[in-house]
Amino acid sequence: ALLVRTGAKINKKRVRRLWREEGLTVKRKTSKKIRTGASIPMQAEYPNHVWTYDFVFDQTLEGTTLKILTLTDELGGF
């Protein structure tokens, strides 16, 4: 960052190499996930086939925390 502020053009790969040579800890490269669109979310074909769940949090007047698990059948109705 200091070199960039002074106007020097520096490559990230070179910085990583220099850090490694000096024995400093080098952050691991984060891999980017590439979405190909090949995976399609499962769709319900019949009742009780696909279920979704979610946790809902609320609080009572006394301050007690409530944790509620909601389950929903994707094909079934209410």
Coordinates of N, CA, C and O in Angstrom, one line a residue:
A1 N 0.8 -1.2 0.0 CA 0.0 0.0 0.0 C 0.9 1.3 0.0 O 0.6 2.2 -0.7
L2 N 2.0 1.2 0.7 CA 2.9 2.4 0.8 C 3.5 2.6 -0.6 O 3.7 3.8 -1.0
L3 N 3.9 1.6 -1.2 CA 4.5 1.7 -2.6 C 3.5 2.3 -3.6 O 3.9 3.1 -4.4
V4 N 2.3 1.8 -3.5 CA 1.3 2.3 -4.4 C 1.0 3.8 -4.2 O 0.9 4.6 -5.1
R5 N 1.0 4.2 -2.9 CA 0.8 5.6 -2.6 C 1.9 6.5 -3.2 O 1.7 7.7 -3.5
T6 N 3.1 6.0 -3.2 CA 4.2 6.8 -3.7 C 4.3 6.8 -5.2 O 5.0 7.5 -5.8
G7 N 3.4 6.0 -5.9 CA 3.3 6.0 -7.3 C 4.1 4.8 -8.0 O 4.1 4.7 -9.2
A8 N 4.7 3.9 -7.2 CA 5.4 2.8 -7.8 C 4.4 1.7 -8.2 O 3.4 1.5 -7.6
K9 N 4.6 1.2 -9.4 CA 3.8 0.1 -9.9 C 4.4 -1.2 -9.5 O 5.5 -1.5 -9.8
I10 N 3.6 -2.0 -8.8 CA 4.1 -3.3 -8.2 C 3.1 -4.4 -8.4 O 1.9 -4.1 -8.4
N11 N 3.6 -5.6 -8.7 CA 2.7 -6.7 -9.0 C 2.4 -7.5 -7.7 O 3.3 -7.6 -6.9
K12 N 1.2 -8.0 -7.6 CA 0.8 -8.7 -6.4 C 1.7 -10.0 -6.2 O 2.1 -10.4 -5.1
K13 N 2.0 -10.6 -7.4 CA 2.8 -11.8 -7.3 C 4.2 -11.6 -6.8 O 4.8 -12.3 -6.0
R14 N 4.7 -10.4 -7.2 CA 6.1 -10.0 -6.7 C 6.1 -9.8 -5.2 O 7.0 -10.2 -4.5
V15 N 5.0 -9.1 -4.7 CA 4.9 -8.9 -3.3 C 4.8 -10.2 -2.5 O 5.5 -10.4 -1.5
R16 N 4.0 -11.1 -3.0 CA 3.9 -12.4 -2.3 C 5.3 -13.2 -2.3 O 5.7 -13.7 -1.3
R17 N 6.0 -13.1 -3.4 CA 7.3 -13.7 -3.5 C 8.3 -13.1 -2.5 O 9.0 -13.8 -1.8
L18 N 8.3 -11.8 -2.4 CA 9.2 -11.1 -1.5 C 8.8 -11.4 0.0 O 9.7 -11.6 0.8
W19 N 7.5 -11.4 0.3 CA 7.1 -11.8 1.6 C 7.6 -13.2 2.0 O 8.1 -13.4 3.1
R20 N 7.4 -14.1 1.1 CA 7.8 -15.5 1.3 C 9.3 -15.6 1.5 O 9.8 -16.3 2.4
E21 N 10.1 -14.8 0.8 CA 11.6 -14.9 0.9 C 12.0 -14.3 2.3 O 13.0 -14.7 2.8
E22 N 11.3 -13.3 2.8 CA 11.6 -12.7 4.1 C 11.1 -13.6 5.3 O 11.3 -13.2 6.4
G23 N 10.3 -14.6 5.0 CA 9.8 -15.5 6.0 C 8.5 -14.9 6.7 O 8.2 -15.4 7.8
L24 N 7.9 -14.0 6.0 CA 6.6 -13.4 6.6 C 5.5 -14.3 6.2 O 5.5 -15.1 5.2
T25 N 4.4 -14.2 6.9 CA 3.2 -15.0 6.6 C 2.5 -14.5 5.4 O 2.2 -13.3 5.4
V26 N 2.2 -15.3 4.5 CA 1.6 -14.9 3.3 C 0.1 -15.4 3.3 O -0.1 -16.6 3.6
K27 N -0.8 -14.5 3.1 CA -2.2 -14.9 3.1 C -2.5 -15.8 1.9 O -1.9 -15.7 0.8
R28 N -3.3 -16.8 2.2 CA -3.6 -17.8 1.1 C -4.5 -17.1 0.1 O -5.3 -16.3 0.5
K29 N -4.4 -17.5 -1.1 CA -5.3 -17.0 -2.2 C -6.7 -17.5 -2.0 O -6.8 -18.7 -1.7
T30 N -7.6 -16.7 -2.1 CA -9.0 -17.1 -2.0 C -9.5 -17.5 -3.4 O -9.4 -16.7 -4.3
S31 N -10.0 -18.7 -3.5 CA -10.5 -19.1 -4.8 C -11.9 -18.6 -5.0 O -12.8 -18.6 -4.1
K32 N -12.2 -18.2 -6.2 CA -13.5 -17.7 -6.6 C -14.3 -18.8 -7.1 O -13.9 -19.6 -8.0
K33 N -15.5 -18.9 -6.6 CA -16.4 -20.0 -7.1 C -17.0 -19.5 -8.4 O -17.5 -18.4 -8.5
I34 N -16.9 -20.4 -9.4 CA -17.5 -20.1 -10.7 C -18.8 -20.8 -10.8 O -18.9 -22.0 -10.7
R35 N -19.9 -20.0 -11.0 CA -21.2 -20.6 -11.2 C -21.4 -20.9 -12.6 O -21.4 -20.0 -13.5
T36 N -21.7 -22.2 -12.9 CA -21.9 -22.6 -14.2 C -23.4 -22.7 -14.5 O -23.8 -22.8 -15.7
G37 N -24.2 -22.7 -13.5 CA -25.6 -22.8 -13.7 C -26.1 -24.2 -13.9 O -27.2 -24.5 -14.3
A38 N -25.2 -25.2 -13.8 CA -25.5 -26.6 -14.0 C -26.4 -27.2 -12.9 O -27.2 -28.1 -13.1
S39 N -26.2 -26.7 -11.7 CA -26.9 -27.2 -10.6 C -28.3 -26.5 -10.5 O -28.3 -25.3 -10.3
I40 N -29.3 -27.2 -10.6 CA -30.7 -26.7 -10.5 C -31.2 -27.0 -9.1 O -31.2 -28.2 -8.7
P41 N -31.8 -26.1 -8.4 CA -32.4 -26.4 -7.1 C -33.5 -27.5 -7.2 O -34.2 -27.5 -8.2
M42 N -33.5 -28.4 -6.2 CA -34.5 -29.5 -6.3 C -35.9 -28.9 -6.2 O -36.2 -28.0 -5.4
Q43 N -36.8 -29.4 -7.0 CA -38.2 -29.0 -7.0 C -39.0 -30.2 -6.5 O -38.8 -31.3 -6.8
A44 N -40.0 -29.8 -5.7 CA -40.9 -30.9 -5.2 C -41.7 -31.5 -6.3 O -42.3 -30.8 -7.2
E45 N -41.8 -32.8 -6.3 CA -42.5 -33.5 -7.3 C -43.8 -34.1 -6.7 O -44.8 -34.4 -7.4
Y46 N -43.9 -34.3 -5.4 CA -45.0 -34.9 -4.7 C -45.0 -34.4 -3.3 O -43.9 -33.9 -2.8
P47 N -46.1 -34.5 -2.5 CA -46.1 -34.0 -1.1 C -45.1 -34.8 -0.3 O -44.8 -36.0 -0.5
N48 N -44.4 -34.1 0.7 CA -43.4 -34.6 1.5 C -42.1 -34.9 0.8 O -41.3 -35.7 1.3
H49 N -41.9 -34.4 -0.4 CA -40.7 -34.6 -1.1 C -39.6 -33.6 -0.8 O -38.4 -34.0 -0.5
V50 N -39.9 -32.4 -0.7 CA -38.9 -31.3 -0.4 C -39.5 -30.5 0.7 O -40.6 -30.0 0.7
W51 N -38.6 -30.3 1.7 CA -39.0 -29.5 2.9 C -38.0 -28.4 3.0 O -36.8 -28.6 2.8
T52 N -38.4 -27.2 3.5 CA -37.5 -26.1 3.8 C -37.6 -25.8 5.3 O -38.7 -26.1 5.9
Y53 N -36.5 -25.3 5.9 CA -36.6 -25.0 7.3 C -35.9 -23.7 7.5 O -35.0 -23.2 6.7
D54 N -36.2 -23.0 8.6 CA -35.7 -21.7 9.0 C -35.8 -21.5 10.5 O -36.8 -22.0 11.1
F55 N -34.9 -20.9 11.1 CA -35.0 -20.5 12.5 C -35.4 -19.1 12.6 O -34.9 -18.2 11.9
V56 N -36.4 -18.8 13.4 CA -36.9 -17.5 13.6 C -36.6 -17.1 15.1 O -36.9 -17.9 16.0
F57 N -36.1 -16.0 15.3 CA -35.8 -15.5 16.7 C -36.7 -14.4 17.1 O -37.0 -13.5 16.3
D58 N -37.2 -14.4 18.3 CA -38.0 -13.4 18.9 C -37.7 -13.2 20.4 O -36.9 -14.0 20.9
Q59 N -38.3 -12.3 21.0 CA -38.1 -12.0 22.4 C -39.4 -11.7 23.1 O -40.2 -11.0 22.6
T60 N -39.5 -12.3 24.3 CA -40.7 -12.0 25.1 C -40.6 -10.7 25.8 O -39.6 -10.0 25.8
L61 N -41.7 -10.2 26.4 CA -41.7 -8.9 27.2 C -40.7 -9.0 28.3 O -40.1 -7.9 28.7
E62 N -40.5 -10.2 28.9 CA -39.5 -10.3 30.0 C -38.1 -10.4 29.5 O -37.2 -10.3 30.3
G63 N -37.9 -10.5 28.2 CA -36.5 -10.5 27.7 C -36.0 -11.9 27.4 O -34.8 -12.0 27.0
T64 N -36.8 -12.9 27.5 CA -36.4 -14.3 27.2 C -36.4 -14.4 25.7 O -37.3 -14.0 25.0
T65 N -35.3 -15.0 25.2 CA -35.2 -15.2 23.8 C -35.9 -16.5 23.3 O -35.7 -17.5 24.0
L66 N -36.6 -16.4 22.3 CA -37.3 -17.6 21.7 C -36.7 -17.9 20.4 O -36.4 -17.1 19.6
K67 N -36.4 -19.2 20.2 CA -35.8 -19.7 19.0 C -36.8 -20.7 18.4 O -37.1 -21.7 19.0
I68 N -37.4 -20.4 17.3 CA -38.5 -21.2 16.7 C -38.0 -21.8 15.4 O -37.5 -21.1 14.5
L69 N -38.2 -23.1 15.2 CA -37.9 -23.8 13.9 C -39.1 -23.9 13.1 O -40.1 -24.4 13.6
T70 N -39.1 -23.3 11.9 CA -40.3 -23.4 11.0 C -40.0 -24.4 9.9 O -38.9 -24.4 9.3
L71 N -40.9 -25.3 9.7 CA -40.8 -26.3 8.6 C -41.9 -26.1 7.6 O -43.0 -25.9 8.0
T72 N -41.6 -26.2 6.3 CA -42.6 -26.0 5.3 C -42.4 -27.1 4.2 O -41.3 -27.3 3.7
D73 N -43.5 -27.7 3.9 CA -43.5 -28.7 2.8 C -43.7 -27.8 1.5 O -44.6 -27.1 1.3
E74 N -42.7 -27.9 0.6 CA -42.7 -27.1 -0.6 C -44.0 -27.3 -1.5 O -44.5 -26.4 -2.1
L75 N -44.4 -28.5 -1.6 CA -45.5 -28.8 -2.5 C -46.9 -28.6 -1.8 O -47.9 -28.2 -2.4
G76 N -46.9 -29.0 -0.5 CA -48.1 -28.9 0.2 C -48.5 -27.5 0.6 O -47.7 -26.6 0.5
G77 N -49.8 -27.3 0.8 CA -50.3 -26.0 1.2 C -50.3 -25.8 2.7 O -49.7 -26.6 3.5
F78 N -51.0 -24.8 3.1 CA -51.2 -24.5 4.5 C -52.2 -25.3 5.1 O -53.2 -25.7 4.6

